[in-house]
mmCIF file of C-alpha atoms in Angstrom:
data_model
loop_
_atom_site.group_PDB
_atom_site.id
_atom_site.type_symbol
_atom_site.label_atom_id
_atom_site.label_comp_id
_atom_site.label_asym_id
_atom_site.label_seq_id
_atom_site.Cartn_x
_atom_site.Cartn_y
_atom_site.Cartn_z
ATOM 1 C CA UNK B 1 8.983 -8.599 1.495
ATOM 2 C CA UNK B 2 11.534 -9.058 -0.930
ATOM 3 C CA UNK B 3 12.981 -5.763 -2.338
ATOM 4 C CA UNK B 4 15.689 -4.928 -5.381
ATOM 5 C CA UNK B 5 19.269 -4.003 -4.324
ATOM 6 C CA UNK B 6 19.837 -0.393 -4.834
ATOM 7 C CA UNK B 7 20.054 0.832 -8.660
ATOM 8 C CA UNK B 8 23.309 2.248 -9.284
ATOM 9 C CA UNK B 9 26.024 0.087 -7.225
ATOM 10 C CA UNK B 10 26.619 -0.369 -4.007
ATOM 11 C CA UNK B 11 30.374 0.475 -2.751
ATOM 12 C CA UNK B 12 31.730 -1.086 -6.046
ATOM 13 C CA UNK B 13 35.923 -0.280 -6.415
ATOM 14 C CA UNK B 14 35.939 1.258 -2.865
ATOM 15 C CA UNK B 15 34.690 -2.290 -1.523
ATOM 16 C CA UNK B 16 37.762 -4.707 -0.457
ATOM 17 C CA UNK B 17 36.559 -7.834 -0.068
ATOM 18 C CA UNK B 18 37.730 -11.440 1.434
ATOM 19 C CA UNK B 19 36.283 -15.076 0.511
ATOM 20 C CA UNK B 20 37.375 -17.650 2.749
ATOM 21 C CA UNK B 21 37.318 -20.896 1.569
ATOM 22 C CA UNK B 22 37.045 -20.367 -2.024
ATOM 23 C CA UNK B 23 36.240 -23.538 -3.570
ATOM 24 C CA UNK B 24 34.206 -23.549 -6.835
ATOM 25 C CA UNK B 25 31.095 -21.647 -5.006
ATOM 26 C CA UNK B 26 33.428 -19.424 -3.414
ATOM 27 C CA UNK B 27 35.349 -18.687 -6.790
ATOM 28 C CA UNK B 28 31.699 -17.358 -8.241
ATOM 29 C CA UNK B 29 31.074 -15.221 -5.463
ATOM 30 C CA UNK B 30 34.472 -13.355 -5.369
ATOM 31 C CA UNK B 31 34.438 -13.303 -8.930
ATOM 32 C CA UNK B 32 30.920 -11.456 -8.886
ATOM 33 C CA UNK B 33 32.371 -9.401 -6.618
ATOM 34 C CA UNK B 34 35.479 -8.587 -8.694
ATOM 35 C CA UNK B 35 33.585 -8.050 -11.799
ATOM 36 C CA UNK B 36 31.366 -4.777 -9.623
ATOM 37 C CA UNK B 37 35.257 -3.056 -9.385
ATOM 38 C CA UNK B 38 35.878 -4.774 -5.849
ATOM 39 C CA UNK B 39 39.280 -5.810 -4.943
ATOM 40 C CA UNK B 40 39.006 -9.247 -4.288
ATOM 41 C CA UNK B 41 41.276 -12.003 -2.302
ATOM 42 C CA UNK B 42 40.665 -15.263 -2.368
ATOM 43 C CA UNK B 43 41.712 -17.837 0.430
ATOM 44 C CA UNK B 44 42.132 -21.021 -1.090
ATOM 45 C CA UNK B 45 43.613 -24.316 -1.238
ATOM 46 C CA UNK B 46 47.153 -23.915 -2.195
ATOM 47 C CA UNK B 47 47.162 -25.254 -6.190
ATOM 48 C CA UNK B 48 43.607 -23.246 -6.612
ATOM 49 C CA UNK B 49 45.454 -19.898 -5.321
ATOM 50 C CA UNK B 50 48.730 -20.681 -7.205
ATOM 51 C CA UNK B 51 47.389 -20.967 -10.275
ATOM 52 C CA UNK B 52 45.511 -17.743 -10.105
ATOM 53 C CA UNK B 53 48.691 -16.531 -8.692
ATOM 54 C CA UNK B 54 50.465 -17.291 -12.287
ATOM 55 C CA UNK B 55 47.807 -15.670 -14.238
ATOM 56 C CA UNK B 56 46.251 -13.196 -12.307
ATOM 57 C CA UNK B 57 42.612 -14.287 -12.812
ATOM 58 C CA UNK B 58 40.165 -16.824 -12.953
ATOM 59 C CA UNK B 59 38.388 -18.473 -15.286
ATOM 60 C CA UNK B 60 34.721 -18.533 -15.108
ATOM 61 C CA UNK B 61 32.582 -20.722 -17.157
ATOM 62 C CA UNK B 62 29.113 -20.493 -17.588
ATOM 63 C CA UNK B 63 26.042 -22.670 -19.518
ATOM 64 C CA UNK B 64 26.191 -19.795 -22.053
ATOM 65 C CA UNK B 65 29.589 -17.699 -21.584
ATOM 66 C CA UNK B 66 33.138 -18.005 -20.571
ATOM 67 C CA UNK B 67 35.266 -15.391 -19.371
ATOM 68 C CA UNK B 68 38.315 -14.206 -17.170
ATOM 69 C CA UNK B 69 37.958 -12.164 -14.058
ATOM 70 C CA UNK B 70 41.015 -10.607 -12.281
ATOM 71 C CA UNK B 71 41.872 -11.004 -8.680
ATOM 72 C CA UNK B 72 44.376 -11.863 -6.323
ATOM 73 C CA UNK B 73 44.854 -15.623 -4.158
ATOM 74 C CA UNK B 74 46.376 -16.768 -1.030
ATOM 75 C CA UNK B 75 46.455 -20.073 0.368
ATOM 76 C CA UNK B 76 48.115 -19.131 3.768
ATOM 77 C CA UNK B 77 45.688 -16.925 6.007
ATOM 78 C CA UNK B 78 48.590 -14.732 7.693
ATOM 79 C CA UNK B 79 49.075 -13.122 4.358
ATOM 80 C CA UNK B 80 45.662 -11.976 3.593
ATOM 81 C CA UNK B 81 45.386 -8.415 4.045
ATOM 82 C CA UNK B 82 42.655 -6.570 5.655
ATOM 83 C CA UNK B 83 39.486 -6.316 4.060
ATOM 84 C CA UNK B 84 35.886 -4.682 4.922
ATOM 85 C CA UNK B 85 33.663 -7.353 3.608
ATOM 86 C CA UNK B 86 34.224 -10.855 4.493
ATOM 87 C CA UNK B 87 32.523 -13.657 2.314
ATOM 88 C CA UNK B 88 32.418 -17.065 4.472
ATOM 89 C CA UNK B 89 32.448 -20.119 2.162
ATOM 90 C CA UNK B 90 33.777 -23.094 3.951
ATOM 91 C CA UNK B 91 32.906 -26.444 4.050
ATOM 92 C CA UNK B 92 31.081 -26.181 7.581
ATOM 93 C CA UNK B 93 33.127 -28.168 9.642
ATOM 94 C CA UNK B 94 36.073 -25.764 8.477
ATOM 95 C CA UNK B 95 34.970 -22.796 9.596
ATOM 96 C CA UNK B 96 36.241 -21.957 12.865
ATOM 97 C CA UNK B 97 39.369 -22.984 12.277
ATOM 98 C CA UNK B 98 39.440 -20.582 9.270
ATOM 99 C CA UNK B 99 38.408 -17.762 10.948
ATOM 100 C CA UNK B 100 40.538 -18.483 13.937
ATOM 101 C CA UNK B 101 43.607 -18.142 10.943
ATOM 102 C CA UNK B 102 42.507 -14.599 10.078
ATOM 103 C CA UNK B 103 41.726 -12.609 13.691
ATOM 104 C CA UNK B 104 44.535 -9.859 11.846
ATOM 105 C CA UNK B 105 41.893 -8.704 9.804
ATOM 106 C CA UNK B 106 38.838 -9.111 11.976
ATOM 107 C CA UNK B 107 39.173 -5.797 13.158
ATOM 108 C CA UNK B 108 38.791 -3.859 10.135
ATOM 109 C CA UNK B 109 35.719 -5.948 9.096
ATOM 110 C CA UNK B 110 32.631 -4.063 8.722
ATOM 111 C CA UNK B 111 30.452 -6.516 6.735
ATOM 112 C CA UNK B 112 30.542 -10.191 7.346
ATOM 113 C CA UNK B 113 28.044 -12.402 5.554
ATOM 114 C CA UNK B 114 28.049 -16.445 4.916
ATOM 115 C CA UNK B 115 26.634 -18.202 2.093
ATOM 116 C CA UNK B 116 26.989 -21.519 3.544
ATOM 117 C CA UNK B 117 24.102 -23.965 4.845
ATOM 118 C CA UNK B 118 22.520 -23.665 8.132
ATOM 119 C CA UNK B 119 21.885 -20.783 10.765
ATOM 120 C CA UNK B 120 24.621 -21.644 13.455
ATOM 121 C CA UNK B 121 27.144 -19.845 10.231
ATOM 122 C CA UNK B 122 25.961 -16.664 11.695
ATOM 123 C CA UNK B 123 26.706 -17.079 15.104
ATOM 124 C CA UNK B 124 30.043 -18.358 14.429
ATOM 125 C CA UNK B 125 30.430 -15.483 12.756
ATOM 126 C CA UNK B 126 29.316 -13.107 15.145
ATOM 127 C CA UNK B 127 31.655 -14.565 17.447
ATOM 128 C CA UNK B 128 34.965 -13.792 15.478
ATOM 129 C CA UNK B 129 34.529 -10.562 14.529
ATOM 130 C CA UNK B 130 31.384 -9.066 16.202
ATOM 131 C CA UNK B 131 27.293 -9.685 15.736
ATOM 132 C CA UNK B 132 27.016 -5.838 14.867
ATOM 133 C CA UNK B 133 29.097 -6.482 11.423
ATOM 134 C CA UNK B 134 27.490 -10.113 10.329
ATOM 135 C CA UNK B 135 24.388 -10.067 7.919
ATOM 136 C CA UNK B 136 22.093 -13.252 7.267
ATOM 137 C CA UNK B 137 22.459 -14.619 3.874
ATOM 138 C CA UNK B 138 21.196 -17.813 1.872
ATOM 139 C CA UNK B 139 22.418 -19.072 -1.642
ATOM 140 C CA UNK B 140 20.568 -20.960 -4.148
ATOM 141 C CA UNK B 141 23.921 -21.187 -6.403
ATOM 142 C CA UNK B 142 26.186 -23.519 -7.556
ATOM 143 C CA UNK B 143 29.389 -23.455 -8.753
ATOM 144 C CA UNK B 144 32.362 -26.309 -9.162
ATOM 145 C CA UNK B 145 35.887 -26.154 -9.083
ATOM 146 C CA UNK B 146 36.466 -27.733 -12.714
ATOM 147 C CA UNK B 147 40.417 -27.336 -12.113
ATOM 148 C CA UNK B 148 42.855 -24.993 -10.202
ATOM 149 C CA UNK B 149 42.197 -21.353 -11.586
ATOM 150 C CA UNK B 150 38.918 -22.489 -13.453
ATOM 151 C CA UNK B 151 35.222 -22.724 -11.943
ATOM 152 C CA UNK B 152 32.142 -23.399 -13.243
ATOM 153 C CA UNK B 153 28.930 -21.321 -12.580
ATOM 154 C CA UNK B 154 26.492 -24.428 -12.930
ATOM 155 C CA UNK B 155 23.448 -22.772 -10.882
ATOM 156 C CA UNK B 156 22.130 -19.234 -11.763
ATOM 157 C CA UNK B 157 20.207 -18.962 -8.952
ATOM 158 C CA UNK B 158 19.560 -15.958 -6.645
ATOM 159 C CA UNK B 159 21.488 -15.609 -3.269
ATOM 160 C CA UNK B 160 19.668 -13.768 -0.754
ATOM 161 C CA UNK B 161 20.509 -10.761 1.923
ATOM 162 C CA UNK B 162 19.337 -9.130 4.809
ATOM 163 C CA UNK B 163 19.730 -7.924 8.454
ATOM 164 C CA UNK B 164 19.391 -10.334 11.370
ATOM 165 C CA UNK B 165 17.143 -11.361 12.636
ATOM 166 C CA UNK B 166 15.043 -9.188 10.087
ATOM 167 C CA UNK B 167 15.203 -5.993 8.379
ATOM 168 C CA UNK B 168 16.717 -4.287 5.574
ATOM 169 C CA UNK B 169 19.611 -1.669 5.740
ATOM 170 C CA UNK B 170 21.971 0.417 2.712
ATOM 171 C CA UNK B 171 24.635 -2.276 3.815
ATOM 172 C CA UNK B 172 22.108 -5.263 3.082
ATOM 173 C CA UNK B 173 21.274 -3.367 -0.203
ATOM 174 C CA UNK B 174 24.894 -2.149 -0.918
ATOM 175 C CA UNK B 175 25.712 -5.692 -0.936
ATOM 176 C CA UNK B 176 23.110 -6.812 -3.083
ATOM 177 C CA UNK B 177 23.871 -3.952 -5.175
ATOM 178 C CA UNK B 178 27.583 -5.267 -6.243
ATOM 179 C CA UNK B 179 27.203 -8.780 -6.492
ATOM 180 C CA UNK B 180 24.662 -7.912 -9.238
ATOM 181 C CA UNK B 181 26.301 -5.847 -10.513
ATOM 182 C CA UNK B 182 29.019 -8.953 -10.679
ATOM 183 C CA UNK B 183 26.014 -10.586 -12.718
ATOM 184 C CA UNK B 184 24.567 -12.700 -9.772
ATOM 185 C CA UNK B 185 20.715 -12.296 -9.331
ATOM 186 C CA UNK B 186 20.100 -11.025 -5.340
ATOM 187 C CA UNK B 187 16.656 -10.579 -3.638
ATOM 188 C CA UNK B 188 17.323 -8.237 -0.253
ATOM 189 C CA UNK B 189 14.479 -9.883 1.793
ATOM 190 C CA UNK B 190 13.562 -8.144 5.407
ATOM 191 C CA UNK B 191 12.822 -11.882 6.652
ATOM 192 C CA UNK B 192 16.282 -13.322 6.011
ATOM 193 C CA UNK B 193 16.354 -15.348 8.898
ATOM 194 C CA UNK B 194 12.924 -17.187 7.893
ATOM 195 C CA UNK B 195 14.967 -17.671 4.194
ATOM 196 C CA UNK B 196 17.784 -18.794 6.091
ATOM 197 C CA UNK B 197 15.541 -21.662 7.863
ATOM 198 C CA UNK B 198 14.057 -22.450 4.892
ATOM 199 C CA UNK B 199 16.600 -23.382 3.113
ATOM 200 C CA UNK B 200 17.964 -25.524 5.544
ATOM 201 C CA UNK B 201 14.846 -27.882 5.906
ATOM 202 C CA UNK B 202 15.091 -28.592 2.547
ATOM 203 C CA UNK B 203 18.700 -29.242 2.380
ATOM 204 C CA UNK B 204 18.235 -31.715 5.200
ATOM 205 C CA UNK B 205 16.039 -33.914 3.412
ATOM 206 C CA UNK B 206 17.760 -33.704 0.145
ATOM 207 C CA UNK B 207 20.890 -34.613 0.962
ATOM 208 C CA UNK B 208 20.101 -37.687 2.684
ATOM 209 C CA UNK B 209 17.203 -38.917 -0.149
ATOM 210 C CA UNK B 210 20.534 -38.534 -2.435
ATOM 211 C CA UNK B 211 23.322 -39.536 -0.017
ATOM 212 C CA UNK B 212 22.185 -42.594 1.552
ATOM 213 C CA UNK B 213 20.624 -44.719 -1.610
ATOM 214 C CA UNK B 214 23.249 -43.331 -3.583
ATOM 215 C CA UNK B 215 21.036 -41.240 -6.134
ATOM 216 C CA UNK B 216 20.648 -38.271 -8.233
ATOM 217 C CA UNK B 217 18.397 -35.905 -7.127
ATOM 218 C CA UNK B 218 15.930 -36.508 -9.726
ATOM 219 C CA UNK B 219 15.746 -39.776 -9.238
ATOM 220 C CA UNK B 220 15.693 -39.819 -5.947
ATOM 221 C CA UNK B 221 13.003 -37.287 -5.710
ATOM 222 C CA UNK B 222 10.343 -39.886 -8.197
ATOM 223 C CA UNK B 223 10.899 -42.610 -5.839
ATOM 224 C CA UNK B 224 8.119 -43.256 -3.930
ATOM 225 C CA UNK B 225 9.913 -43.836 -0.593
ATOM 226 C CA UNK B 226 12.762 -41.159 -0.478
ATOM 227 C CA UNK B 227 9.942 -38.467 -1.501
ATOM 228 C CA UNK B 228 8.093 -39.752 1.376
ATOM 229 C CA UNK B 229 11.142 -39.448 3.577
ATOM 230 C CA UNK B 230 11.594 -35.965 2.269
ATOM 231 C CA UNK B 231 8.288 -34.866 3.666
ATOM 232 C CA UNK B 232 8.590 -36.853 6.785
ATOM 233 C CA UNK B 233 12.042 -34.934 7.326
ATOM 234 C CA UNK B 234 11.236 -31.691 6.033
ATOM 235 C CA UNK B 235 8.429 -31.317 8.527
ATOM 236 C CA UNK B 236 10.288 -32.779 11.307
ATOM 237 C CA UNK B 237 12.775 -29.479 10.079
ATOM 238 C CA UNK B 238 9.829 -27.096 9.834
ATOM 239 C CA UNK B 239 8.241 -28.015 13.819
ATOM 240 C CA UNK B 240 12.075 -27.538 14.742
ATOM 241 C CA UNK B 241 12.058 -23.845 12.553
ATOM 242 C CA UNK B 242 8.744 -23.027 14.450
ATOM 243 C CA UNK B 243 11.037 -22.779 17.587
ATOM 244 C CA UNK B 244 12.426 -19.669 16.458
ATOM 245 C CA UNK B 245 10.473 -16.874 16.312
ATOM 246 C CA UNK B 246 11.831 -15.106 13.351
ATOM 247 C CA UNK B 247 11.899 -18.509 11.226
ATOM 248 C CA UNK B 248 8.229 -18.961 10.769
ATOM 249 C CA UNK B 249 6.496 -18.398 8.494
ATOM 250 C CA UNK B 250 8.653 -20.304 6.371
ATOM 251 C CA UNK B 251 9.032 -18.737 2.779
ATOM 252 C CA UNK B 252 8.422 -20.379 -0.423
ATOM 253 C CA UNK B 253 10.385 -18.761 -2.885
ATOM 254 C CA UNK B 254 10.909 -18.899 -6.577
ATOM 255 C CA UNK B 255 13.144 -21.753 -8.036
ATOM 256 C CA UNK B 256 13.386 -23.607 -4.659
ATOM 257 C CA UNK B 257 10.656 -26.594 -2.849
ATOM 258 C CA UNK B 258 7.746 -24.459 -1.688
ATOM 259 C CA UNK B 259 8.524 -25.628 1.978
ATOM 260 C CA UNK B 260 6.075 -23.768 3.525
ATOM 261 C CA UNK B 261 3.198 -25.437 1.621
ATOM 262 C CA UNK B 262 4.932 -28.730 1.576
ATOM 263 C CA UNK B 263 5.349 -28.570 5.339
ATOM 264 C CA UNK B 264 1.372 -27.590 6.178
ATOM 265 C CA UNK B 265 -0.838 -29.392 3.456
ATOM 266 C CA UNK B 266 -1.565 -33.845 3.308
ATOM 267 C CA UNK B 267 1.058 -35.672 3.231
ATOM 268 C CA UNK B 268 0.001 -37.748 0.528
ATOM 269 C CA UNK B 269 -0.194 -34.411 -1.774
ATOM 270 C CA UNK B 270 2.864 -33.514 -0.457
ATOM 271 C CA UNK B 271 4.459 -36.266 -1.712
ATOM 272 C CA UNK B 272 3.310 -36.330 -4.896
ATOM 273 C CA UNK B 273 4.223 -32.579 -5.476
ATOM 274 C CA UNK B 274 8.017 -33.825 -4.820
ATOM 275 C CA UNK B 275 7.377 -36.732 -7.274
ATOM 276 C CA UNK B 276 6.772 -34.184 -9.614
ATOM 277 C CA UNK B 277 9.576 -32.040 -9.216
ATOM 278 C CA UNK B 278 11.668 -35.261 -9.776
ATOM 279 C CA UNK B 279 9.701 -35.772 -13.110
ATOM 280 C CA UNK B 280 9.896 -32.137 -14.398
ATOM 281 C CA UNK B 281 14.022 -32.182 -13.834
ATOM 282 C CA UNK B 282 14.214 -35.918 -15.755
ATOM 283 C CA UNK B 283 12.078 -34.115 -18.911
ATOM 284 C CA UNK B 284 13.826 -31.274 -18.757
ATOM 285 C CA UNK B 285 17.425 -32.823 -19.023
ATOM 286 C CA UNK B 286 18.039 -31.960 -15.185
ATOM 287 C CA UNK B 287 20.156 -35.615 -14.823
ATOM 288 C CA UNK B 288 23.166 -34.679 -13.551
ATOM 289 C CA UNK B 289 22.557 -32.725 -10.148
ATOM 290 C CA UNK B 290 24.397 -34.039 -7.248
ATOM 291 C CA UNK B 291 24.245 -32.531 -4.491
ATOM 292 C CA UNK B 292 27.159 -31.795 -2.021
ATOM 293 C CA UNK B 293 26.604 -34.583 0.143
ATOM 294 C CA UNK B 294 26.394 -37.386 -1.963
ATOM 295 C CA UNK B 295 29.140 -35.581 -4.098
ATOM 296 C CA UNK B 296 31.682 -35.966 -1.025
ATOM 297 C CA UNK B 297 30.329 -39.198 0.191
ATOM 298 C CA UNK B 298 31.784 -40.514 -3.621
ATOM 299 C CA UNK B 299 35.525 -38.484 -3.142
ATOM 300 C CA UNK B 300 35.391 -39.856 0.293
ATOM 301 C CA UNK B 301 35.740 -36.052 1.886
ATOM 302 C CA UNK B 302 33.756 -35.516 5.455
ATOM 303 C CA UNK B 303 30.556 -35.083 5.708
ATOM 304 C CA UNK B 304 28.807 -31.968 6.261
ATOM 305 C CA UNK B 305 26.437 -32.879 8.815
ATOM 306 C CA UNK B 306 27.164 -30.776 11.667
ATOM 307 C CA UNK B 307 25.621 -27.745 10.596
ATOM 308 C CA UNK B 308 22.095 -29.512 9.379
ATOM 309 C CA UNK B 309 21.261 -32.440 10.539
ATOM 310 C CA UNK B 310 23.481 -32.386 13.279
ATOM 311 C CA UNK B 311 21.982 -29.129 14.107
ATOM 312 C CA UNK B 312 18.309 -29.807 13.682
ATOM 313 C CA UNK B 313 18.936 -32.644 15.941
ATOM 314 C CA UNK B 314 20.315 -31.122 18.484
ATOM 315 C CA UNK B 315 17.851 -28.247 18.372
ATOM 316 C CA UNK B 316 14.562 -30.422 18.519
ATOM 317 C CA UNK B 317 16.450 -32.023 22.005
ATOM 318 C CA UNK B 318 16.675 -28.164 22.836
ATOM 319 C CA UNK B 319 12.668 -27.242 22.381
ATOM 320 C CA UNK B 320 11.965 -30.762 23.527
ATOM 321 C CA UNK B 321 10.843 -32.259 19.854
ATOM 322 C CA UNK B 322 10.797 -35.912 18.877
ATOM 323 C CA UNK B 323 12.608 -35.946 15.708
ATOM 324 C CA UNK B 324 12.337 -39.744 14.811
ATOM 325 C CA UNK B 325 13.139 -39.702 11.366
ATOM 326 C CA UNK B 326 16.079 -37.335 11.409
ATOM 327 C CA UNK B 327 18.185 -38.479 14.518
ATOM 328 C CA UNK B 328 18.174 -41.795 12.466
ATOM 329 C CA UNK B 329 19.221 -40.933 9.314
ATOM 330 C CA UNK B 330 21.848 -38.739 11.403
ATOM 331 C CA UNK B 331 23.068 -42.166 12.597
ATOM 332 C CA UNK B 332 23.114 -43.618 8.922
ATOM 333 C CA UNK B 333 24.889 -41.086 7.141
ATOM 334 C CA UNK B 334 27.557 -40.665 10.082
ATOM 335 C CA UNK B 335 27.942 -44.448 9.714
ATOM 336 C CA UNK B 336 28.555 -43.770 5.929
ATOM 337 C CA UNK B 337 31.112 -40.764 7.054
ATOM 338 C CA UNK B 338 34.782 -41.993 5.827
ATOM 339 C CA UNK B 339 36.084 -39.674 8.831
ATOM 340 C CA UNK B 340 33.379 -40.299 11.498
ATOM 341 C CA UNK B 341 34.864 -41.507 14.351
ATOM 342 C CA UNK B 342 33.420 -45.438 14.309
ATOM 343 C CA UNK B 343 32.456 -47.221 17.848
ATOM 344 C CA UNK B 344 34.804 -50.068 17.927
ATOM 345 C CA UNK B 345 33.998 -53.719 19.756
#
């Protein structure tokens, strides 16, 4: 069940927060947090952080509003100070070597939370600073980095919080509590880890319908073929979810792909449903959404494919699953990976 973050705040100005990685997502997050009184640091790549070093803010832009939101940036880890509350918002691939930057502060850590894509976030995680301090968490917002000190809030979506592997604390909720309070819409869910799962069978299959023919995802969703290889992968994704206990059911929640019932009913309907989404997004002026894979496959950056497919892949070997489908478009999209390592003759 999905509950409200406490009325009235959470621990607001007493909070001190750090977002690692703080890209254009992780700009929106610690400005959230920094508009609920918390005193926020961002790490950052070094012209992001200097420019909000000049000014002493960042500029947020919204589809309907624009404003400025003070807090502090860093670019080099060893002079972040410690914090409480750690935000995780690397690219995946990044992450350990950005925590392994910051072990000064782990100690004084008592939240830790990740926004990223995936599952394995929380176990890396756990690993740096303790599984008693992490909490599961899954984001359904987007934000861009439009230029150093500025961001864009393109996706008001909700981002979701809870204890792992389920349950629901005044932490989870004092959490919630501040980040809407920072304007961001939060569900505290005592099922996070099923959320967490969910999310990542989707963003499986949408990433490669996008990345690999080159497409927007509205496009790419109307064609008959990638829809049908969305299905094909998501339920490949969902018999790998059923593996863990605590992921199944898997949850079909407002304003994402109702995985659940995409995952369980005929294929053929199945299909058409994603058809449809595709169609709704084109006639509602939804044209430009790119997602984060296809978006780095065209700047040439590495590919985030560790932490899903890479993942699922591995984890169907694990339970003993033939995963067809996905350990081949693995293979494509590392072949498409500037900075895969290539076989050579």
């Amino acid at each position: 069940m999905d509950v409200p973050p406490d009325e009235g705040g959470g621990l607001g100005a007493a909070r001190r927060v750090v977002v690692v990685g703080a890209g254009g997502l992780g700009t929106v997050y610690g400005a959230a947090l920094a508009r609920s009184g918390a005193d926020v640091q961002l790490l950052a790549r070094r012209a992001h952080a200097e420019a909000i070093q000049r000014t002493g803010c960042v500029e947020v832009r919204q589809p309907e509003a624009r404003f400025t939101v003070a807090l502090r940036a860093q670019w080099r880890p060893e002079r972040i100070e410690p914090a409480d509350t750690v935000v995780l918002m690397t690219k995946s691939h990044d992450t350990v070597r950005a925590l392994a930057g910051l072990e000064h502060i782990a100690p004084e850590v008592q939240v830790a939370v990740s926004f990223q894509n995936g599952v394995e976030k929380d176990r890396l995680l756990a690993q740096w600073c303790g599984a008693d301090r992490v909490i599961g968490a899954m984001s359904m917002v987007g934000g861009t980095l439009d230029a150093p000190g500025r961001v864009s809030h393109t996706l008001l979506g909700t981002s979701y919080l809870g204890e792992l592997p389920r349950g629901l604390t005044p932490r989870v909720r004092a959490l919630g509590a501040d980040l809407q309070a920072g304007g961001m819409p939060v569900g505290c869910s005592e099922r996070i880890r099923a959320i967490e799962w969910s999310k990542l069978v989707h963003a499986g299959p949408s990433m490669t319908i996008t990345a690999l023919p080159r497409l927007p995802f509205h496009q790419a969703l109307q064609d008959p073929g990638m829809a049908d290889l969305y299905v094909r992968l998501l339920r490949e994704g969902a018999a790998v979810a059923a593996g863990d206990p605590d992921a199944v059911p898997l949850e079909d929640l407002p304003g994402m792909f109702p995985v659940h019932k995409l995952s369980t009913i005929e294929r053929g309907e199945a299909v058409e449903i994603v058809r449809g989404f595709g169609r709704r997004m084109q006639e509602a002026g939804s044209t430009n959404v790119i997602t984060s894979m296809l978006r780095d496959l065209q700047n040439g950056r590495r590919l985030e494919l560790d932490a899903v497919h890479g993942f699922l892949v591995d984890e169907a070997q694990r339970l003993g699953l033939d995963v067809l489908y996905s350990r081949a478009c693995l293979e494509l999209l590392q072949a498409l990976d500037p900075h895969a390592l290539k076989a050579t003759a």
